[in-house]
């Protein structure tokens, strides 16, 4: 998608602080962190949100969660805990229309974060 900010991050048009990358998935630090640790995981395929997922994306979504598991262990938040959030649509406040999962960690959380 030409006007998608996360597609521009994927193709290097916009710089990002990359935490993990493979052929299907990219993880990078959120530019406006809401917690001491705030990482975004995205598929390289442009999918707008959870509601736009198709059955053919099942493996990709599984991969995203395997990557979340791996990142959590690598940065040591597997022991302390973390939260994963994906905002879908207007009422959830989704601002970037490219599927992404927030990993939030680094301090004790209340009920609502984003
Ligand atoms: P959401 O509100 O769930 O759509 O989340 C979008 C997230 O993308 C927000 O937390 C933003 O801070 C983050 N974001 C927007 N632009 C960038 C960027 N260029 N690099 C890193 N994170 C970004
Ligand atoms: Zn995109």
Coordinates of N, CA and C and ligand atoms in Angstrom, one line a residue:
X1 N 0.8 -1.2 0.0 CA 0.0 0.0 0.0 C 0.9 1.2 0.0
X2 N 0.7 2.1 -1.0 CA 1.6 3.3 -1.2 C 1.6 4.3 0.0
X3 N 0.4 4.5 0.6 CA 0.3 5.5 1.6 C 0.3 5.0 3.0
X4 N 0.7 3.7 3.2 CA 0.7 3.1 4.5 C 2.1 3.3 5.2
X5 N 2.0 3.9 6.4 CA 3.3 4.2 7.1 C 4.1 2.9 7.5
X6 N 3.3 1.9 7.8 CA 4.1 0.7 8.2 C 4.6 -0.1 7.0
X7 N 4.0 0.0 5.8 CA 4.6 -0.5 4.6 C 5.8 0.2 4.3
X8 N 5.8 1.5 4.5 CA 7.0 2.4 4.3 C 8.2 2.0 5.3
X9 N 7.8 1.6 6.5 CA 8.8 1.1 7.4 C 9.4 -0.2 6.9
X10 N 8.5 -1.1 6.4 CA 8.9 -2.4 5.9 C 9.9 -2.2 4.7
X11 N 9.6 -1.3 3.8 CA 10.5 -1.2 2.7 C 11.6 -0.2 2.9
X12 N 11.8 0.3 4.1 CA 12.9 1.2 4.4 C 12.8 2.7 4.1
X13 N 11.6 3.1 3.6 CA 11.4 4.5 3.2 C 11.3 5.3 4.5
X14 N 10.9 4.8 5.6 CA 10.8 5.5 6.9 C 11.7 4.7 7.9
X15 N 12.6 5.3 8.6 CA 13.5 4.6 9.5 C 12.7 4.1 10.7
X16 N 13.2 3.0 11.3 CA 12.6 2.5 12.5 C 13.7 1.8 13.3
X17 N 13.4 1.6 14.5 CA 14.3 0.9 15.4 C 13.9 -0.6 15.5
X18 N 14.5 -1.4 14.6 CA 14.1 -2.8 14.4 C 14.6 -3.7 15.5
X19 N 13.7 -4.5 16.0 CA 14.0 -5.5 17.1 C 14.1 -6.9 16.5
X20 N 13.3 -7.2 15.5 CA 13.3 -8.5 14.9 C 12.8 -8.4 13.4
X21 N 13.4 -9.2 12.5 CA 12.9 -9.2 11.2 C 13.2 -10.6 10.6
X22 N 12.2 -11.1 9.8 CA 12.4 -12.2 9.0 C 11.6 -11.9 7.7
X23 N 11.4 -13.0 6.8 CA 10.8 -12.7 5.5 C 9.3 -12.3 5.6
X24 N 8.6 -12.6 6.7 CA 7.2 -12.4 6.9 C 6.8 -11.4 7.9
X25 N 7.7 -11.2 8.9 CA 7.3 -10.4 10.1 C 8.4 -9.4 10.4
X26 N 8.0 -8.2 10.9 CA 8.9 -7.2 11.4 C 8.4 -6.7 12.8
X27 N 9.4 -6.5 13.6 CA 9.1 -5.9 15.0 C 10.0 -4.7 15.2
X28 N 9.5 -3.6 15.7 CA 10.2 -2.4 15.9 C 9.7 -1.6 17.1
X29 N 10.5 -0.7 17.6 CA 10.0 0.1 18.8 C 9.0 1.1 18.4
X30 N 8.0 1.2 19.2 CA 7.0 2.3 19.0 C 7.6 3.7 19.1
X31 N 7.3 4.5 18.2 CA 7.9 5.9 18.2 C 7.3 6.7 19.4
X32 N 6.2 6.3 19.9 CA 5.6 7.1 21.0 C 5.2 6.1 22.2
X33 N 6.3 5.6 22.8 CA 6.0 4.5 23.8 C 5.1 4.9 24.9
X34 N 4.2 4.0 25.2 CA 3.2 4.1 26.3 C 3.7 3.4 27.6
X35 N 4.7 2.7 27.4 CA 5.3 1.9 28.6 C 6.8 1.9 28.4
X36 N 7.6 1.6 29.4 CA 9.1 1.5 29.3 C 9.5 0.6 28.1
X37 N 8.8 -0.5 27.9 CA 9.0 -1.3 26.7 C 7.7 -1.3 25.9
X38 N 7.8 -0.8 24.6 CA 6.7 -0.8 23.7 C 7.1 -1.1 22.3
X39 N 6.8 -2.3 21.9 CA 7.3 -2.8 20.6 C 6.1 -3.2 19.8
X40 N 6.2 -2.9 18.5 CA 5.1 -3.3 17.5 C 5.5 -4.4 16.7
X41 N 4.7 -5.4 16.5 CA 4.9 -6.6 15.6 C 3.9 -6.5 14.5
X42 N 4.5 -6.5 13.2 CA 3.6 -6.4 12.1 C 3.9 -7.5 11.0
X43 N 2.9 -8.0 10.3 CA 3.2 -8.8 9.1 C 3.7 -7.9 8.0
X44 N 4.6 -8.4 7.2 CA 5.1 -7.7 6.0 C 4.0 -7.5 5.0
X45 N 3.1 -8.5 5.0 CA 1.9 -8.4 4.1 C 1.0 -7.3 4.6
X46 N 0.5 -6.4 3.7 CA -0.4 -5.4 4.1 C -1.8 -6.0 4.4
X47 N -2.2 -6.1 5.6 CA -3.5 -6.5 6.1 C -4.0 -5.4 7.0
X48 N -5.2 -4.9 6.8 CA -5.6 -3.7 7.5 C -5.8 -3.9 9.0
X49 N -6.4 -5.0 9.4 CA -6.7 -5.2 10.8 C -7.1 -6.7 11.0
X50 N -7.3 -7.0 12.2 CA -7.8 -8.4 12.6 C -9.0 -8.8 11.7
X51 N -9.9 -7.8 11.5 CA -11.1 -8.2 10.8 C -10.9 -8.4 9.4
X52 N -9.8 -8.1 8.9 CA -9.5 -8.3 7.4 C -8.7 -9.6 7.2
X53 N -8.4 -10.3 8.3 CA -7.6 -11.6 8.2 C -8.5 -12.6 7.4
X54 N -7.8 -13.4 6.6 CA -8.4 -14.5 5.9 C -7.8 -15.8 6.4
X55 N -8.5 -16.9 6.0 CA -8.0 -18.2 6.5 C -6.6 -18.5 6.0
X56 N -6.2 -17.9 4.9 CA -4.9 -18.1 4.3 C -3.8 -17.4 5.2
X57 N -4.2 -16.6 6.1 CA -3.3 -15.8 7.0 C -3.0 -16.5 8.3
X58 N -3.6 -17.7 8.5 CA -3.5 -18.4 9.8 C -2.1 -18.7 10.2
X59 N -1.3 -19.1 9.2 CA 0.1 -19.4 9.5 C 0.9 -18.2 9.9
X60 N 0.6 -17.1 9.2 CA 1.2 -15.8 9.4 C 0.9 -15.3 10.8
X61 N -0.3 -15.4 11.2 CA -0.7 -14.9 12.6 C 0.0 -15.8 13.6
X62 N 0.0 -17.1 13.4 CA 0.8 -18.0 14.3 C 2.2 -17.6 14.4
X63 N 2.8 -17.3 13.3 CA 4.2 -16.8 13.3 C 4.4 -15.6 14.1
X64 N 3.5 -14.6 14.0 CA 3.6 -13.4 14.7 C 3.6 -13.7 16.2
X65 N 2.8 -14.6 16.7 CA 2.8 -15.0 18.1 C 4.0 -15.8 18.5
X66 N 4.6 -16.5 17.6 CA 5.8 -17.2 18.0 C 7.0 -16.2 18.1
X67 N 6.9 -15.2 17.2 CA 7.9 -14.1 17.3 C 7.8 -13.3 18.6
X68 N 6.5 -13.0 19.0 CA 6.3 -12.3 20.3 C 6.9 -13.2 21.4
X69 N 6.6 -14.4 21.4 CA 7.2 -15.3 22.4 C 8.7 -15.2 22.5
X70 N 9.3 -15.3 21.3 CA 10.8 -15.2 21.2 C 11.4 -13.9 21.7
X71 N 10.7 -12.8 21.2 CA 11.2 -11.4 21.7 C 11.1 -11.3 23.2
X72 N 9.9 -11.8 23.7 CA 9.7 -11.7 25.2 C 10.8 -12.4 25.9
X73 N 11.2 -13.6 25.5 CA 12.3 -14.3 26.1 C 13.6 -13.6 26.0
X74 N 13.9 -13.1 24.8 CA 15.1 -12.4 24.5 C 15.3 -11.2 25.4
X75 N 14.3 -10.4 25.6 CA 14.5 -9.1 26.4 C 14.1 -9.3 27.8
X76 N 13.7 -10.6 28.2 CA 13.6 -10.9 29.6 C 12.2 -10.5 30.2
X77 N 11.3 -10.2 29.4 CA 9.9 -9.9 30.0 C 9.1 -11.2 30.1
X78 N 9.6 -12.3 29.7 CA 8.9 -13.6 29.9 C 8.6 -13.8 31.4
X79 N 9.6 -13.4 32.2 CA 9.5 -13.6 33.7 C 8.6 -12.6 34.3
X80 N 8.7 -11.3 33.9 CA 8.0 -10.2 34.6 C 6.6 -10.0 34.1
X81 N 6.4 -10.4 32.8 CA 5.0 -10.3 32.3 C 4.9 -9.1 31.3
X82 N 4.0 -9.3 30.4 CA 3.8 -8.2 29.4 C 2.3 -8.3 28.9
X83 N 1.9 -7.4 28.1 CA 0.6 -7.3 27.5 C 0.7 -7.2 26.0
X84 N -0.2 -7.9 25.3 CA -0.3 -7.8 23.8 C -1.7 -7.2 23.5
X85 N -1.6 -6.2 22.7 CA -2.9 -5.5 22.3 C -2.9 -5.3 20.8
X86 N -4.0 -5.5 20.1 CA -4.2 -5.1 18.7 C -5.5 -4.3 18.6
X87 N -5.4 -3.0 18.3 CA -6.6 -2.2 18.2 C -7.2 -2.5 16.8
X88 N -8.5 -2.7 16.7 CA -9.2 -3.0 15.5 C -10.3 -2.0 15.3
X89 N -10.1 -1.1 14.3 CA -11.2 -0.2 13.9 C -11.3 1.1 14.8
X90 N -12.4 1.8 14.5 CA -12.5 3.2 15.0 C -12.7 3.2 16.5
X91 N -13.6 2.4 17.1 CA -13.9 2.5 18.5 C -12.7 2.1 19.3
X92 N -11.8 1.3 18.8 CA -10.6 0.8 19.5 C -9.5 1.8 19.3
X93 N -9.7 2.8 18.5 CA -8.7 3.9 18.3 C -7.6 3.5 17.4
X94 N -7.8 2.5 16.5 CA -6.8 2.1 15.5 C -6.4 3.3 14.7
X95 N -5.1 3.7 14.7 CA -4.7 4.9 13.9 C -3.9 4.5 12.7
X96 N -3.2 3.4 12.7 CA -2.5 2.9 11.6 C -3.2 1.7 11.0
X97 N -3.6 1.8 9.7 CA -4.4 0.7 9.1 C -3.6 -0.4 8.5
X98 N -2.7 -0.9 9.3 CA -1.9 -2.0 8.9 C -1.8 -2.9 10.2
X99 N -2.3 -4.1 10.1 CA -2.3 -5.0 11.3 C -1.1 -4.9 12.2
X100 N -1.2 -4.6 13.5 CA -0.1 -4.6 14.3 C -0.5 -5.0 15.7
X101 N 0.5 -5.6 16.4 CA 0.3 -6.0 17.8 C 1.3 -5.3 18.7
X102 N 0.7 -4.6 19.7 CA 1.6 -3.9 20.6 C 2.1 -4.9 21.7
X103 N 3.4 -4.9 22.0 CA 3.9 -5.6 23.2 C 4.2 -4.5 24.2
X104 N 3.6 -4.5 25.3 CA 3.8 -3.5 26.4 C 4.3 -4.2 27.6
X105 N 5.4 -3.6 28.2 CA 6.0 -4.2 29.4 C 6.9 -3.2 30.1
X106 N 7.4 -3.6 31.2 CA 8.4 -2.8 31.9 C 7.9 -2.2 33.2
X107 N 6.6 -2.2 33.4 CA 6.1 -1.8 34.8 C 4.7 -2.4 35.0
X108 N 4.3 -2.4 36.2 CA 3.0 -2.9 36.6 C 1.9 -2.1 35.9
X109 N 1.0 -2.9 35.3 CA -0.1 -2.2 34.5 C -1.4 -2.2 35.2
X110 N -2.2 -1.1 34.9 CA -3.5 -1.1 35.3 C -4.4 -1.8 34.3
X111 N -5.7 -1.6 34.4 CA -6.6 -2.3 33.5 C -6.6 -1.8 32.1
X112 N -6.4 -0.5 31.9 CA -6.4 0.1 30.6 C -5.1 0.8 30.3
X113 N -4.5 0.4 29.1 CA -3.2 1.0 28.7 C -3.4 1.8 27.5
X114 N -4.1 1.3 26.4 CA -4.2 2.1 25.2 C -5.6 2.3 24.9
Ligands
LIG1 P1 -2.8 2.1 16.9 O1 -3.2 3.3 17.6 O2 -3.1 0.8 17.6 O3 -3.1 2.1 15.5 O4 -1.2 2.1 17.1 C1 -0.4 2.7 16.1 C2 1.0 2.9 16.8 O5 2.0 3.2 15.8 C3 1.1 4.0 17.8 O6 1.4 3.5 19.1 C4 2.1 4.9 17.2 O7 2.9 5.5 18.2 C5 2.9 4.0 16.4 N1 3.6 4.6 15.3 C6 3.2 5.5 14.3 N2 4.1 5.8 13.5 C7 5.2 5.2 13.9 C8 6.6 5.1 13.4 N3 7.0 5.8 12.3 N4 7.5 4.3 14.0 C9 7.1 3.6 15.1 N5 5.8 3.6 15.6 C10 4.9 4.4 15.0
LIG2 ZN1 0.7 -1.4 5.1

